mmCIF file with all atom_site columns, C-alpha atoms and ligand atoms in Angstrom:
data_model
loop_
_atom_site.group_PDB
_atom_site.id
_atom_site.type_symbol
_atom_site.label_atom_id
_atom_site.label_alt_id
_atom_site.label_comp_id
_atom_site.label_asym_id
_atom_site.label_entity_id
_atom_site.label_seq_id
_atom_site.pdbx_PDB_ins_code
_atom_site.Cartn_x
_atom_site.Cartn_y
_atom_site.Cartn_z
_atom_site.occupancy
_atom_site.B_iso_or_equiv
_atom_site.pdbx_formal_charge
_atom_site.auth_seq_id
_atom_site.auth_comp_id
_atom_site.auth_asym_id
_atom_site.auth_atom_id
_atom_site.pdbx_PDB_model_num
ATOM   1   C CA  . UNK A 1 1   ? 25.051 -35.276 53.988 1.00 0.00 ? 1   UNK A CA  1
ATOM   2   C CA  . UNK A 1 2   ? 26.188 -32.417 51.733 1.00 0.00 ? 2   UNK A CA  1
ATOM   3   C CA  . UNK A 1 3   ? 27.149 -33.834 48.350 1.00 0.00 ? 3   UNK A CA  1
ATOM   4   C CA  . UNK A 1 4   ? 28.889 -31.825 45.611 1.00 0.00 ? 4   UNK A CA  1
ATOM   5   C CA  . UNK A 1 5   ? 29.346 -32.795 41.987 1.00 0.00 ? 5   UNK A CA  1
ATOM   6   C CA  . UNK A 1 6   ? 32.490 -31.651 40.169 1.00 0.00 ? 6   UNK A CA  1
ATOM   7   C CA  . UNK A 1 7   ? 31.622 -32.140 36.487 1.00 0.00 ? 7   UNK A CA  1
ATOM   8   C CA  . UNK A 1 8   ? 33.864 -31.961 33.461 1.00 0.00 ? 8   UNK A CA  1
ATOM   9   C CA  . UNK A 1 9   ? 35.296 -33.670 30.426 1.00 0.00 ? 9   UNK A CA  1
ATOM   10  C CA  . UNK A 1 10  ? 38.554 -34.544 32.258 1.00 0.00 ? 10  UNK A CA  1
ATOM   11  C CA  . UNK A 1 11  ? 40.197 -35.505 28.939 1.00 0.00 ? 11  UNK A CA  1
ATOM   12  C CA  . UNK A 1 12  ? 42.578 -35.952 30.732 1.00 0.00 ? 12  UNK A CA  1
ATOM   13  C CA  . UNK A 1 13  ? 42.415 -34.767 34.354 1.00 0.00 ? 13  UNK A CA  1
ATOM   14  C CA  . UNK A 1 14  ? 45.054 -32.081 35.059 1.00 0.00 ? 14  UNK A CA  1
ATOM   15  C CA  . UNK A 1 15  ? 46.675 -30.654 38.181 1.00 0.00 ? 15  UNK A CA  1
ATOM   16  C CA  . UNK A 1 16  ? 44.231 -27.751 37.807 1.00 0.00 ? 16  UNK A CA  1
ATOM   17  C CA  . UNK A 1 17  ? 41.252 -30.122 38.100 1.00 0.00 ? 17  UNK A CA  1
ATOM   18  C CA  . UNK A 1 18  ? 42.907 -31.889 41.047 1.00 0.00 ? 18  UNK A CA  1
ATOM   19  C CA  . UNK A 1 19  ? 43.346 -28.589 42.872 1.00 0.00 ? 19  UNK A CA  1
ATOM   20  C CA  . UNK A 1 20  ? 39.602 -27.855 42.559 1.00 0.00 ? 20  UNK A CA  1
ATOM   21  C CA  . UNK A 1 21  ? 38.581 -31.422 43.539 1.00 0.00 ? 21  UNK A CA  1
ATOM   22  C CA  . UNK A 1 22  ? 40.822 -31.483 46.617 1.00 0.00 ? 22  UNK A CA  1
ATOM   23  C CA  . UNK A 1 23  ? 39.563 -28.111 47.807 1.00 0.00 ? 23  UNK A CA  1
ATOM   24  C CA  . UNK A 1 24  ? 35.942 -29.183 47.216 1.00 0.00 ? 24  UNK A CA  1
ATOM   25  C CA  . UNK A 1 25  ? 36.450 -32.298 49.353 1.00 0.00 ? 25  UNK A CA  1
ATOM   26  C CA  . UNK A 1 26  ? 37.213 -30.053 52.354 1.00 0.00 ? 26  UNK A CA  1
ATOM   27  C CA  . UNK A 1 27  ? 34.015 -28.049 51.830 1.00 0.00 ? 27  UNK A CA  1
ATOM   28  C CA  . UNK A 1 28  ? 31.549 -30.926 51.378 1.00 0.00 ? 28  UNK A CA  1
ATOM   29  C CA  . UNK A 1 29  ? 30.894 -34.312 53.018 1.00 0.00 ? 29  UNK A CA  1
ATOM   30  C CA  . UNK A 1 30  ? 31.180 -36.149 49.723 1.00 0.00 ? 30  UNK A CA  1
ATOM   31  C CA  . UNK A 1 31  ? 32.485 -35.127 46.294 1.00 0.00 ? 31  UNK A CA  1
ATOM   32  C CA  . UNK A 1 32  ? 31.505 -36.895 43.083 1.00 0.00 ? 32  UNK A CA  1
ATOM   33  C CA  . UNK A 1 33  ? 33.903 -36.253 40.219 1.00 0.00 ? 33  UNK A CA  1
ATOM   34  C CA  . UNK A 1 34  ? 31.663 -36.676 37.198 1.00 0.00 ? 34  UNK A CA  1
ATOM   35  C CA  . UNK A 1 35  ? 32.949 -37.430 33.720 1.00 0.00 ? 35  UNK A CA  1
ATOM   36  C CA  . UNK A 1 36  ? 30.231 -35.924 31.525 1.00 0.00 ? 36  UNK A CA  1
ATOM   37  C CA  . UNK A 1 37  ? 30.049 -37.272 28.004 1.00 0.00 ? 37  UNK A CA  1
ATOM   38  C CA  . UNK A 1 38  ? 30.028 -34.330 25.600 1.00 0.00 ? 38  UNK A CA  1
ATOM   39  C CA  . UNK A 1 39  ? 28.874 -35.367 22.154 1.00 0.00 ? 39  UNK A CA  1
ATOM   40  C CA  . UNK A 1 40  ? 30.237 -32.125 20.638 1.00 0.00 ? 40  UNK A CA  1
ATOM   41  C CA  . UNK A 1 41  ? 33.850 -32.936 21.560 1.00 0.00 ? 41  UNK A CA  1
ATOM   42  C CA  . UNK A 1 42  ? 36.160 -35.575 20.089 1.00 0.00 ? 42  UNK A CA  1
ATOM   43  C CA  . UNK A 1 43  ? 37.919 -36.930 23.176 1.00 0.00 ? 43  UNK A CA  1
ATOM   44  C CA  . UNK A 1 44  ? 41.389 -38.506 23.291 1.00 0.00 ? 44  UNK A CA  1
ATOM   45  C CA  . UNK A 1 45  ? 40.404 -40.911 26.086 1.00 0.00 ? 45  UNK A CA  1
ATOM   46  C CA  . UNK A 1 46  ? 37.244 -43.002 26.455 1.00 0.00 ? 46  UNK A CA  1
ATOM   47  C CA  . UNK A 1 47  ? 34.958 -42.140 29.384 1.00 0.00 ? 47  UNK A CA  1
ATOM   48  C CA  . UNK A 1 48  ? 36.035 -45.395 31.074 1.00 0.00 ? 48  UNK A CA  1
ATOM   49  C CA  . UNK A 1 49  ? 39.725 -44.496 30.708 1.00 0.00 ? 49  UNK A CA  1
ATOM   50  C CA  . UNK A 1 50  ? 39.080 -41.053 32.159 1.00 0.00 ? 50  UNK A CA  1
ATOM   51  C CA  . UNK A 1 51  ? 37.194 -42.546 35.129 1.00 0.00 ? 51  UNK A CA  1
ATOM   52  C CA  . UNK A 1 52  ? 40.057 -44.987 35.817 1.00 0.00 ? 52  UNK A CA  1
ATOM   53  C CA  . UNK A 1 53  ? 42.628 -42.158 35.719 1.00 0.00 ? 53  UNK A CA  1
ATOM   54  C CA  . UNK A 1 54  ? 40.560 -40.037 38.128 1.00 0.00 ? 54  UNK A CA  1
ATOM   55  C CA  . UNK A 1 55  ? 40.095 -43.025 40.462 1.00 0.00 ? 55  UNK A CA  1
ATOM   56  C CA  . UNK A 1 56  ? 43.846 -43.591 40.434 1.00 0.00 ? 56  UNK A CA  1
ATOM   57  C CA  . UNK A 1 57  ? 44.656 -40.025 41.504 1.00 0.00 ? 57  UNK A CA  1
ATOM   58  C CA  . UNK A 1 58  ? 41.863 -39.712 44.103 1.00 0.00 ? 58  UNK A CA  1
ATOM   59  C CA  . UNK A 1 59  ? 42.082 -43.166 45.698 1.00 0.00 ? 59  UNK A CA  1
ATOM   60  C CA  . UNK A 1 60  ? 43.621 -41.865 48.918 1.00 0.00 ? 60  UNK A CA  1
ATOM   61  C CA  . UNK A 1 61  ? 40.563 -39.751 49.749 1.00 0.00 ? 61  UNK A CA  1
ATOM   62  C CA  . UNK A 1 62  ? 37.577 -41.586 51.185 1.00 0.00 ? 62  UNK A CA  1
ATOM   63  C CA  . UNK A 1 63  ? 35.014 -38.849 50.474 1.00 0.00 ? 63  UNK A CA  1
ATOM   64  C CA  . UNK A 1 64  ? 35.783 -38.597 46.748 1.00 0.00 ? 64  UNK A CA  1
ATOM   65  C CA  . UNK A 1 65  ? 34.127 -40.932 44.256 1.00 0.00 ? 65  UNK A CA  1
ATOM   66  C CA  . UNK A 1 66  ? 34.133 -40.941 40.459 1.00 0.00 ? 66  UNK A CA  1
ATOM   67  C CA  . UNK A 1 67  ? 31.268 -41.546 38.081 1.00 0.00 ? 67  UNK A CA  1
ATOM   68  C CA  . UNK A 1 68  ? 30.366 -41.117 34.443 1.00 0.00 ? 68  UNK A CA  1
ATOM   69  C CA  . UNK A 1 69  ? 27.159 -39.711 32.957 1.00 0.00 ? 69  UNK A CA  1
ATOM   70  C CA  . UNK A 1 70  ? 25.619 -39.137 29.559 1.00 0.00 ? 70  UNK A CA  1
ATOM   71  C CA  . UNK A 1 71  ? 22.874 -36.524 29.840 1.00 0.00 ? 71  UNK A CA  1
ATOM   72  C CA  . UNK A 1 72  ? 21.945 -33.250 31.465 1.00 0.00 ? 72  UNK A CA  1
ATOM   73  C CA  . UNK A 1 73  ? 24.097 -32.499 34.478 1.00 0.00 ? 73  UNK A CA  1
ATOM   74  C CA  . UNK A 1 74  ? 21.139 -31.428 36.624 1.00 0.00 ? 74  UNK A CA  1
ATOM   75  C CA  . UNK A 1 75  ? 19.414 -34.791 36.103 1.00 0.00 ? 75  UNK A CA  1
ATOM   76  C CA  . UNK A 1 76  ? 22.430 -36.488 37.665 1.00 0.00 ? 76  UNK A CA  1
ATOM   77  C CA  . UNK A 1 77  ? 22.652 -33.865 40.436 1.00 0.00 ? 77  UNK A CA  1
ATOM   78  C CA  . UNK A 1 78  ? 18.999 -34.424 41.340 1.00 0.00 ? 78  UNK A CA  1
ATOM   79  C CA  . UNK A 1 79  ? 19.345 -38.220 41.215 1.00 0.00 ? 79  UNK A CA  1
ATOM   80  C CA  . UNK A 1 80  ? 22.219 -38.308 43.709 1.00 0.00 ? 80  UNK A CA  1
ATOM   81  C CA  . UNK A 1 81  ? 20.733 -35.566 45.920 1.00 0.00 ? 81  UNK A CA  1
ATOM   82  C CA  . UNK A 1 82  ? 23.686 -33.194 45.535 1.00 0.00 ? 82  UNK A CA  1
ATOM   83  C CA  . UNK A 1 83  ? 23.354 -29.637 46.846 1.00 0.00 ? 83  UNK A CA  1
ATOM   84  C CA  . UNK A 1 84  ? 26.146 -28.101 44.754 1.00 0.00 ? 84  UNK A CA  1
ATOM   85  C CA  . UNK A 1 85  ? 27.898 -28.126 41.398 1.00 0.00 ? 85  UNK A CA  1
ATOM   86  C CA  . UNK A 1 86  ? 31.537 -27.089 41.832 1.00 0.00 ? 86  UNK A CA  1
ATOM   87  C CA  . UNK A 1 87  ? 33.463 -25.486 38.969 1.00 0.00 ? 87  UNK A CA  1
ATOM   88  C CA  . UNK A 1 88  ? 36.911 -23.943 38.740 1.00 0.00 ? 88  UNK A CA  1
ATOM   89  C CA  . UNK A 1 89  ? 37.298 -20.496 37.214 1.00 0.00 ? 89  UNK A CA  1
ATOM   90  C CA  . UNK A 1 90  ? 40.659 -19.721 35.666 1.00 0.00 ? 90  UNK A CA  1
ATOM   91  C CA  . UNK A 1 91  ? 40.118 -16.331 34.094 1.00 0.00 ? 91  UNK A CA  1
ATOM   92  C CA  . UNK A 1 92  ? 37.507 -13.855 32.938 1.00 0.00 ? 92  UNK A CA  1
ATOM   93  C CA  . UNK A 1 93  ? 37.378 -15.814 29.676 1.00 0.00 ? 93  UNK A CA  1
ATOM   94  C CA  . UNK A 1 94  ? 35.874 -18.809 31.517 1.00 0.00 ? 94  UNK A CA  1
ATOM   95  C CA  . UNK A 1 95  ? 33.268 -16.688 33.194 1.00 0.00 ? 95  UNK A CA  1
ATOM   96  C CA  . UNK A 1 96  ? 30.748 -15.975 30.444 1.00 0.00 ? 96  UNK A CA  1
ATOM   97  C CA  . UNK A 1 97  ? 30.302 -19.646 29.524 1.00 0.00 ? 97  UNK A CA  1
ATOM   98  C CA  . UNK A 1 98  ? 30.273 -20.842 33.120 1.00 0.00 ? 98  UNK A CA  1
ATOM   99  C CA  . UNK A 1 99  ? 27.833 -18.131 34.168 1.00 0.00 ? 99  UNK A CA  1
ATOM   100 C CA  . UNK A 1 100 ? 25.449 -19.151 31.382 1.00 0.00 ? 100 UNK A CA  1
ATOM   101 C CA  . UNK A 1 101 ? 25.744 -22.823 32.403 1.00 0.00 ? 101 UNK A CA  1
ATOM   102 C CA  . UNK A 1 102 ? 25.094 -21.932 36.041 1.00 0.00 ? 102 UNK A CA  1
ATOM   103 C CA  . UNK A 1 103 ? 21.947 -19.997 35.092 1.00 0.00 ? 103 UNK A CA  1
ATOM   104 C CA  . UNK A 1 104 ? 20.665 -22.836 32.898 1.00 0.00 ? 104 UNK A CA  1
ATOM   105 C CA  . UNK A 1 105 ? 21.340 -25.341 35.652 1.00 0.00 ? 105 UNK A CA  1
ATOM   106 C CA  . UNK A 1 106 ? 19.634 -23.193 38.295 1.00 0.00 ? 106 UNK A CA  1
ATOM   107 C CA  . UNK A 1 107 ? 16.583 -22.821 36.067 1.00 0.00 ? 107 UNK A CA  1
ATOM   108 C CA  . UNK A 1 108 ? 16.475 -26.551 35.330 1.00 0.00 ? 108 UNK A CA  1
ATOM   109 C CA  . UNK A 1 109 ? 17.002 -27.655 38.949 1.00 0.00 ? 109 UNK A CA  1
ATOM   110 C CA  . UNK A 1 110 ? 16.502 -24.932 41.525 1.00 0.00 ? 110 UNK A CA  1
ATOM   111 C CA  . UNK A 1 111 ? 17.797 -26.703 44.684 1.00 0.00 ? 111 UNK A CA  1
ATOM   112 C CA  . UNK A 1 112 ? 21.413 -27.002 43.508 1.00 0.00 ? 112 UNK A CA  1
ATOM   113 C CA  . UNK A 1 113 ? 23.829 -24.073 43.751 1.00 0.00 ? 113 UNK A CA  1
ATOM   114 C CA  . UNK A 1 114 ? 26.788 -23.634 41.428 1.00 0.00 ? 114 UNK A CA  1
ATOM   115 C CA  . UNK A 1 115 ? 29.903 -22.862 43.456 1.00 0.00 ? 115 UNK A CA  1
ATOM   116 C CA  . UNK A 1 116 ? 32.899 -21.334 41.686 1.00 0.00 ? 116 UNK A CA  1
ATOM   117 C CA  . UNK A 1 117 ? 36.332 -21.885 43.156 1.00 0.00 ? 117 UNK A CA  1
ATOM   118 C CA  . UNK A 1 118 ? 39.159 -19.629 42.025 1.00 0.00 ? 118 UNK A CA  1
ATOM   119 C CA  . UNK A 1 119 ? 41.901 -21.659 40.394 1.00 0.00 ? 119 UNK A CA  1
ATOM   120 C CA  . UNK A 1 120 ? 45.193 -21.346 42.249 1.00 0.00 ? 120 UNK A CA  1
ATOM   121 C CA  . UNK A 1 121 ? 47.726 -19.109 40.529 1.00 0.00 ? 121 UNK A CA  1
ATOM   122 C CA  . UNK A 1 122 ? 50.164 -21.887 39.583 1.00 0.00 ? 122 UNK A CA  1
ATOM   123 C CA  . UNK A 1 123 ? 47.382 -23.642 37.628 1.00 0.00 ? 123 UNK A CA  1
ATOM   124 C CA  . UNK A 1 124 ? 45.819 -20.591 36.017 1.00 0.00 ? 124 UNK A CA  1
ATOM   125 C CA  . UNK A 1 125 ? 46.908 -21.440 32.491 1.00 0.00 ? 125 UNK A CA  1
ATOM   126 C CA  . UNK A 1 126 ? 46.335 -25.206 32.567 1.00 0.00 ? 126 UNK A CA  1
ATOM   127 C CA  . UNK A 1 127 ? 43.909 -26.943 30.213 1.00 0.00 ? 127 UNK A CA  1
ATOM   128 C CA  . UNK A 1 128 ? 43.440 -30.517 29.007 1.00 0.00 ? 128 UNK A CA  1
ATOM   129 C CA  . UNK A 1 129 ? 43.769 -29.370 25.393 1.00 0.00 ? 129 UNK A CA  1
ATOM   130 C CA  . UNK A 1 130 ? 47.126 -27.697 26.141 1.00 0.00 ? 130 UNK A CA  1
ATOM   131 C CA  . UNK A 1 131 ? 48.388 -30.871 27.819 1.00 0.00 ? 131 UNK A CA  1
ATOM   132 C CA  . UNK A 1 132 ? 47.314 -32.960 24.805 1.00 0.00 ? 132 UNK A CA  1
ATOM   133 C CA  . UNK A 1 133 ? 49.179 -30.717 22.362 1.00 0.00 ? 133 UNK A CA  1
ATOM   134 C CA  . UNK A 1 134 ? 52.365 -30.633 24.448 1.00 0.00 ? 134 UNK A CA  1
ATOM   135 C CA  . UNK A 1 135 ? 52.418 -34.436 24.860 1.00 0.00 ? 135 UNK A CA  1
ATOM   136 C CA  . UNK A 1 136 ? 51.635 -34.985 21.175 1.00 0.00 ? 136 UNK A CA  1
ATOM   137 C CA  . UNK A 1 137 ? 54.846 -33.127 20.299 1.00 0.00 ? 137 UNK A CA  1
ATOM   138 C CA  . UNK A 1 138 ? 56.904 -35.164 22.723 1.00 0.00 ? 138 UNK A CA  1
ATOM   139 C CA  . UNK A 1 139 ? 57.452 -32.650 25.517 1.00 0.00 ? 139 UNK A CA  1
ATOM   140 C CA  . UNK A 1 140 ? 57.325 -33.418 29.233 1.00 0.00 ? 140 UNK A CA  1
ATOM   141 C CA  . UNK A 1 141 ? 53.861 -32.949 30.797 1.00 0.00 ? 141 UNK A CA  1
ATOM   142 C CA  . UNK A 1 142 ? 54.806 -33.759 34.408 1.00 0.00 ? 142 UNK A CA  1
ATOM   143 C CA  . UNK A 1 143 ? 54.229 -30.150 35.506 1.00 0.00 ? 143 UNK A CA  1
ATOM   144 C CA  . UNK A 1 144 ? 50.645 -30.292 34.279 1.00 0.00 ? 144 UNK A CA  1
ATOM   145 C CA  . UNK A 1 145 ? 49.139 -33.696 35.171 1.00 0.00 ? 145 UNK A CA  1
ATOM   146 C CA  . UNK A 1 146 ? 49.223 -35.807 38.356 1.00 0.00 ? 146 UNK A CA  1
ATOM   147 C CA  . UNK A 1 147 ? 52.397 -37.873 38.575 1.00 0.00 ? 147 UNK A CA  1
ATOM   148 C CA  . UNK A 1 148 ? 50.572 -41.268 38.892 1.00 0.00 ? 148 UNK A CA  1
ATOM   149 C CA  . UNK A 1 149 ? 49.035 -40.947 35.406 1.00 0.00 ? 149 UNK A CA  1
ATOM   150 C CA  . UNK A 1 150 ? 51.671 -38.832 33.670 1.00 0.00 ? 150 UNK A CA  1
ATOM   151 C CA  . UNK A 1 151 ? 53.401 -41.688 31.841 1.00 0.00 ? 151 UNK A CA  1
ATOM   152 C CA  . UNK A 1 152 ? 50.231 -43.345 30.547 1.00 0.00 ? 152 UNK A CA  1
ATOM   153 C CA  . UNK A 1 153 ? 48.892 -40.025 29.227 1.00 0.00 ? 153 UNK A CA  1
ATOM   154 C CA  . UNK A 1 154 ? 52.216 -39.321 27.535 1.00 0.00 ? 154 UNK A CA  1
ATOM   155 C CA  . UNK A 1 155 ? 52.480 -42.777 25.984 1.00 0.00 ? 155 UNK A CA  1
ATOM   156 C CA  . UNK A 1 156 ? 48.993 -42.487 24.549 1.00 0.00 ? 156 UNK A CA  1
ATOM   157 C CA  . UNK A 1 157 ? 49.306 -38.977 23.167 1.00 0.00 ? 157 UNK A CA  1
ATOM   158 C CA  . UNK A 1 158 ? 52.883 -38.761 21.924 1.00 0.00 ? 158 UNK A CA  1
ATOM   159 C CA  . UNK A 1 159 ? 52.818 -39.206 18.186 1.00 0.00 ? 159 UNK A CA  1
ATOM   160 C CA  . UNK A 1 160 ? 56.246 -40.486 17.262 1.00 0.00 ? 160 UNK A CA  1
ATOM   161 C CA  . UNK A 1 161 ? 57.451 -39.267 13.874 1.00 0.00 ? 161 UNK A CA  1
ATOM   162 C CA  . UNK A 1 162 ? 56.605 -41.747 11.105 1.00 0.00 ? 162 UNK A CA  1
ATOM   163 C CA  . UNK A 1 163 ? 53.656 -43.312 12.979 1.00 0.00 ? 163 UNK A CA  1
HETATM 164 O O1  . LIG B 2 .   ? 35.406 -29.863 31.211 1.00 0.00 ? 201 LIG B O1  1
HETATM 165 P P1  . LIG B 2 .   ? 34.349 -29.162 30.397 1.00 0.00 ? 201 LIG B P1  1
HETATM 166 O O2  . LIG B 2 .   ? 34.337 -29.701 28.984 1.00 0.00 ? 201 LIG B O2  1
HETATM 167 O O3  . LIG B 2 .   ? 34.451 -27.672 30.455 1.00 0.00 ? 201 LIG B O3  1
HETATM 168 O O4  . LIG B 2 .   ? 32.948 -29.570 31.091 1.00 0.00 ? 201 LIG B O4  1
HETATM 169 C C1  . LIG B 2 .   ? 31.730 -29.034 30.616 1.00 0.00 ? 201 LIG B C1  1
HETATM 170 C C2  . LIG B 2 .   ? 30.537 -29.821 31.199 1.00 0.00 ? 201 LIG B C2  1
HETATM 171 C C3  . LIG B 2 .   ? 30.650 -31.291 30.866 1.00 0.00 ? 201 LIG B C3  1
HETATM 172 C C4  . LIG B 2 .   ? 30.509 -29.631 32.693 1.00 0.00 ? 201 LIG B C4  1
HETATM 173 C C5  . LIG B 2 .   ? 29.251 -29.213 30.562 1.00 0.00 ? 201 LIG B C5  1
HETATM 174 O O5  . LIG B 2 .   ? 29.357 -29.232 29.166 1.00 0.00 ? 201 LIG B O5  1
HETATM 175 C C6  . LIG B 2 .   ? 27.976 -29.947 30.970 1.00 0.00 ? 201 LIG B C6  1
HETATM 176 O O6  . LIG B 2 .   ? 27.499 -29.778 32.063 1.00 0.00 ? 201 LIG B O6  1
HETATM 177 N N1  . LIG B 2 .   ? 27.418 -30.774 30.041 1.00 0.00 ? 201 LIG B N1  1
HETATM 178 C C7  . LIG B 2 .   ? 26.216 -31.556 30.264 1.00 0.00 ? 201 LIG B C7  1
HETATM 179 C C8  . LIG B 2 .   ? 25.019 -30.963 29.514 1.00 0.00 ? 201 LIG B C8  1
HETATM 180 C C9  . LIG B 2 .   ? 24.306 -29.947 30.388 1.00 0.00 ? 201 LIG B C9  1
HETATM 181 O O7  . LIG B 2 .   ? 23.833 -30.261 31.450 1.00 0.00 ? 201 LIG B O7  1
HETATM 182 N N2  . LIG B 2 .   ? 24.261 -28.675 29.942 1.00 0.00 ? 201 LIG B N2  1
HETATM 183 C C10 . LIG B 2 .   ? 23.697 -27.602 30.727 1.00 0.00 ? 201 LIG B C10 1
HETATM 184 C C11 . LIG B 2 .   ? 22.487 -26.964 30.102 1.00 0.00 ? 201 LIG B C11 1
HETATM 185 S S1  . LIG B 2 .   ? 22.806 -26.276 28.527 1.00 0.00 ? 201 LIG B S1  1
#
């Protein structure tokens, strides 16, 4: 069975992430969406909340599962026997960082390949941090996040004046 891991912070998951995950599920037998805990970032949602949101938006697909991991990505990849790490590339600006990560990961665990999928044009500009800022100022985020979790993300992030 060919297993791929789609890692990320997913704080929160966006339509851009969903696009990559759904395309990966057609390329591999099983896709694990992995919430990686990044100690350098201050997240808006707990890892458990992020996992629940991802499960909610991927529940209709029987070859997608969600997990959470605190550690080096390649250690998880090796443990589950995955053959690929799938990442989305939005623009040239993503490339340098992602290329470095891919080289580190290849050096640390040779059997896994990093596969870059080109983000679809309608999602090119999307980022979790953009979504968080827009919701915090009370604007509609339904164009940017899956509809099933849109309201809960908004309710959490919208900072009403005076609060
Ligand atoms: O959604 P993000 O924040 O761009 O995801 C980045 C992530 C979590 C995929 C990346 O930071 C990661 O793989 N972190 C785990 C630590 C690791 O394995 N680093 C690679 C060697 S430096």
